[in-house]
Amino acid sequence: MLAVKGHRLYAPFLLSLMGLRPAEVCGMRWADLDLDQATLVVANTRTLMGNKIVVEKDAKSLAGERSLPLPDPVIEKP
């Protein structure tokens, strides 16, 4: 992780390693993060259709809507 820590895509890379799908990473909002509880709620997906239209929707199933614990690198203060 240290090799990519300063990269602009560090956060999406970390979320992908947590098991999130690309559409879930793109659908993240600040409101989905709870730094006090160290959790992340996965509730939306965002997909680009035909290079022009962004489609945002809820997760496909109830199992797709989930709360995940945040890893230590996310909640550590510099």
Backbone as JSON, one array per atom type, in Angstrom:
{
  "sequence": "MLAVKGHRLYAPFLLSLMGLRPAEVCGMRWADLDLDQATLVVANTRTLMGNKIVVEKDAKSLAGERSLPLPDPVIEKP",
  "N": [[0.81, -1.19, 0.0], [2.05, 1.18, 0.55], [3.36, 1.93, -1.76], [1.49, 3.13, -3.41], [0.38, 5.12, -1.91], [0.6, 7.98, -2.13], [-0.64, 8.47, -4.52], [-3.15, 9.78, -6.75], [-5.32, 8.14, -7.1], [-5.49, 6.59, -4.86], [-7.52, 6.26, -2.85], [-9.83, 5.13, -4.31], [-8.56, 2.77, -5.11], [-7.99, 1.53, -2.65], [-10.62, 1.12, -1.73], [-11.46, -0.71, -3.66], [-9.86, -2.88, -3.01], [-11.1, -3.55, -0.69], [-13.22, -4.95, -1.58], [-15.26, -3.72, -2.96], [-17.31, -3.11, -5.81], [-16.55, -1.61, -9.04], [-18.67, 0.17, -9.85], [-19.86, 0.62, -7.4], [-17.84, 1.94, -6.0], [-17.72, 4.29, -7.51], [-20.22, 5.27, -6.89], [-20.07, 6.19, -4.31], [-20.67, 8.41, -1.55], [-20.01, 11.27, 0.53], [-21.71, 11.21, 2.68], [-22.03, 8.54, 3.11], [-19.95, 7.71, 4.62], [-18.86, 7.1, 7.91], [-16.86, 8.31, 10.07], [-16.56, 8.39, 12.81], [-17.71, 6.01, 13.74], [-16.22, 4.36, 12.21], [-17.1, 3.16, 9.79], [-18.47, 2.26, 6.57], [-21.09, 2.76, 4.37], [-22.52, 0.94, 1.82], [-24.61, 1.75, -0.65], [-25.42, 2.83, -3.06], [-25.02, 2.75, -6.66], [-23.12, 3.85, -9.47], [-23.05, 4.34, -12.89], [-21.63, 4.79, -16.12], [-23.25, 5.35, -19.09], [-22.95, 4.77, -22.44], [-20.94, 6.7, -22.73], [-21.99, 9.2, -22.15], [-24.25, 9.48, -20.47], [-24.91, 9.39, -17.04], [-25.87, 6.91, -14.86], [-27.49, 6.48, -11.9], [-28.25, 4.37, -9.24], [-29.95, 2.31, -6.75], [-28.5, -0.4, -4.85], [-28.44, -3.72, -6.28], [-29.62, -5.76, -4.77], [-30.82, -6.57, -1.43], [-28.68, -7.67, -0.1], [-26.61, -6.43, -1.38], [-26.67, -3.89, -0.33], [-24.85, -2.82, 2.19], [-22.95, -2.53, 5.24], [-19.66, -1.7, 5.91], [-16.61, -2.25, 7.72], [-14.15, 0.28, 8.17], [-10.78, 0.24, 7.02], [-7.7, 0.51, 8.92], [-5.77, 2.39, 7.67], [-7.48, 4.29, 6.61], [-8.82, 5.57, 8.7], [-6.78, 6.55, 10.26], [-5.08, 9.37, 11.57], [-3.06, 11.88, 10.11]],
  "CA": [[0.0, 0.0, 0.0], [2.9, 2.36, 0.6], [3.77, 2.3, -3.11], [0.45, 3.93, -4.07], [-0.23, 6.01, -0.93], [0.55, 9.36, -2.6], [-1.28, 8.53, -5.83], [-4.48, 10.4, -6.71], [-6.33, 7.08, -7.09], [-5.27, 5.76, -3.68], [-8.79, 5.95, -2.19], [-10.58, 4.11, -5.05], [-7.79, 1.52, -5.08], [-8.22, 0.95, -1.34], [-12.0, 0.64, -1.71], [-11.51, -1.92, -4.49], [-9.25, -3.96, -2.23], [-12.08, -3.93, 0.33], [-14.22, -5.8, -2.22], [-16.31, -2.96, -3.63], [-17.32, -3.14, -7.27], [-16.27, -0.27, -9.59], [-19.87, 1.01, -9.82], [-20.08, 1.0, -6.0], [-16.83, 2.95, -5.68], [-18.15, 5.52, -8.17], [-21.45, 5.72, -6.28], [-19.86, 6.6, -2.92], [-20.92, 9.8, -1.16], [-19.46, 11.58, 1.84], [-22.71, 10.82, 3.68], [-21.91, 7.09, 3.33], [-18.83, 7.49, 5.53], [-19.0, 7.47, 9.31], [-15.51, 8.18, 10.61], [-16.66, 8.14, 14.26], [-17.98, 4.58, 13.9], [-15.27, 3.67, 11.32], [-17.86, 2.31, 8.87], [-18.82, 2.74, 5.24], [-22.34, 2.15, 3.91], [-22.62, 0.77, 0.37], [-26.04, 1.79, -0.93], [-25.67, 3.32, -4.43], [-24.06, 2.49, -7.74], [-23.12, 4.87, -10.52], [-22.5, 3.76, -14.11], [-21.65, 5.64, -17.3], [-23.88, 4.67, -20.22], [-22.69, 5.37, -23.74], [-20.0, 7.83, -22.62], [-22.7, 10.47, -22.03], [-25.28, 9.5, -19.44], [-24.58, 8.74, -15.78], [-27.04, 6.27, -14.27], [-27.3, 6.2, -10.48], [-29.36, 3.58, -8.72], [-29.71, 1.56, -5.53], [-27.89, -1.72, -5.04], [-29.33, -4.69, -6.93], [-30.34, -6.57, -3.79], [-30.58, -6.17, -0.04], [-27.33, -8.1, 0.25], [-25.71, -5.44, -1.95], [-26.64, -2.77, 0.59], [-24.15, -3.35, 3.35], [-22.08, -1.65, 6.0], [-18.34, -2.32, 6.02], [-15.67, -1.55, 8.6], [-13.07, 0.96, 7.46], [-9.45, -0.22, 7.43], [-6.92, 1.47, 9.7], [-5.19, 3.52, 6.93], [-8.5, 5.3, 6.31], [-9.19, 6.32, 9.89], [-5.6, 7.12, 10.9], [-4.86, 10.79, 11.35], [-1.65, 12.1, 9.77]],
  "C": [[0.86, 1.26, 0.0], [3.29, 2.84, -0.79], [2.76, 3.21, -3.79], [-0.14, 4.99, -3.14], [-0.35, 7.46, -1.41], [-0.18, 9.54, -3.92], [-2.69, 9.08, -5.72], [-5.61, 9.36, -6.69], [-6.18, 6.13, -5.9], [-6.59, 5.33, -3.04], [-9.62, 4.93, -2.99], [-9.87, 2.75, -5.07], [-8.02, 0.79, -3.76], [-9.64, 0.39, -1.22], [-12.16, -0.63, -2.54], [-10.92, -3.11, -3.76], [-10.17, -4.43, -1.1], [-13.2, -4.78, -0.26], [-15.34, -5.05, -2.89], [-16.17, -3.08, -5.14], [-17.05, -1.74, -7.8], [-17.48, 0.66, -9.54], [-20.19, 1.45, -8.39], [-19.09, 2.07, -5.56], [-17.25, 4.29, -6.28], [-19.41, 6.1, -7.54], [-21.3, 6.2, -4.84], [-20.14, 8.09, -2.74], [-20.3, 10.02, 0.21], [-20.42, 11.14, 2.94], [-22.65, 9.32, 3.99], [-20.8, 6.73, 4.32], [-19.19, 7.92, 6.94], [-17.65, 7.25, 9.97], [-15.53, 7.92, 12.12], [-16.88, 6.65, 14.54], [-17.04, 3.72, 13.06], [-15.99, 2.69, 10.41], [-18.15, 3.04, 7.57], [-20.08, 2.01, 4.81], [-22.32, 2.12, 2.39], [-24.1, 0.7, 0.03], [-26.35, 2.17, -2.38], [-24.63, 2.79, -5.4], [-24.19, 3.6, -8.77], [-22.38, 4.3, -11.72], [-22.62, 4.76, -15.25], [-22.2, 4.84, -18.48], [-23.58, 5.43, -21.5], [-21.81, 6.6, -23.71], [-20.68, 9.18, -22.44], [-23.61, 10.55, -20.82], [-24.8, 8.75, -18.2], [-25.86, 8.21, -15.16], [-26.7, 5.94, -12.82], [-28.51, 5.44, -9.97], [-28.95, 2.89, -7.43], [-29.02, 0.24, -5.87], [-28.91, -2.7, -5.59], [-30.18, -5.47, -5.93], [-30.09, -6.04, -2.39], [-29.2, -6.58, 0.43], [-26.29, -7.13, -0.28], [-25.61, -4.19, -1.1], [-26.05, -3.28, 1.9], [-23.31, -2.27, 4.02], [-20.76, -2.38, 6.22], [-17.48, -1.55, 7.0], [-14.57, -0.9, 7.76], [-11.73, 0.43, 7.94], [-8.68, 0.89, 8.14], [-6.32, 2.62, 8.89], [-6.2, 4.64, 6.64], [-8.79, 6.17, 7.53], [-8.01, 6.9, 10.65], [-5.48, 8.6, 10.58], [-3.39, 11.02, 11.09], [-0.88, 12.78, 10.88]]
}
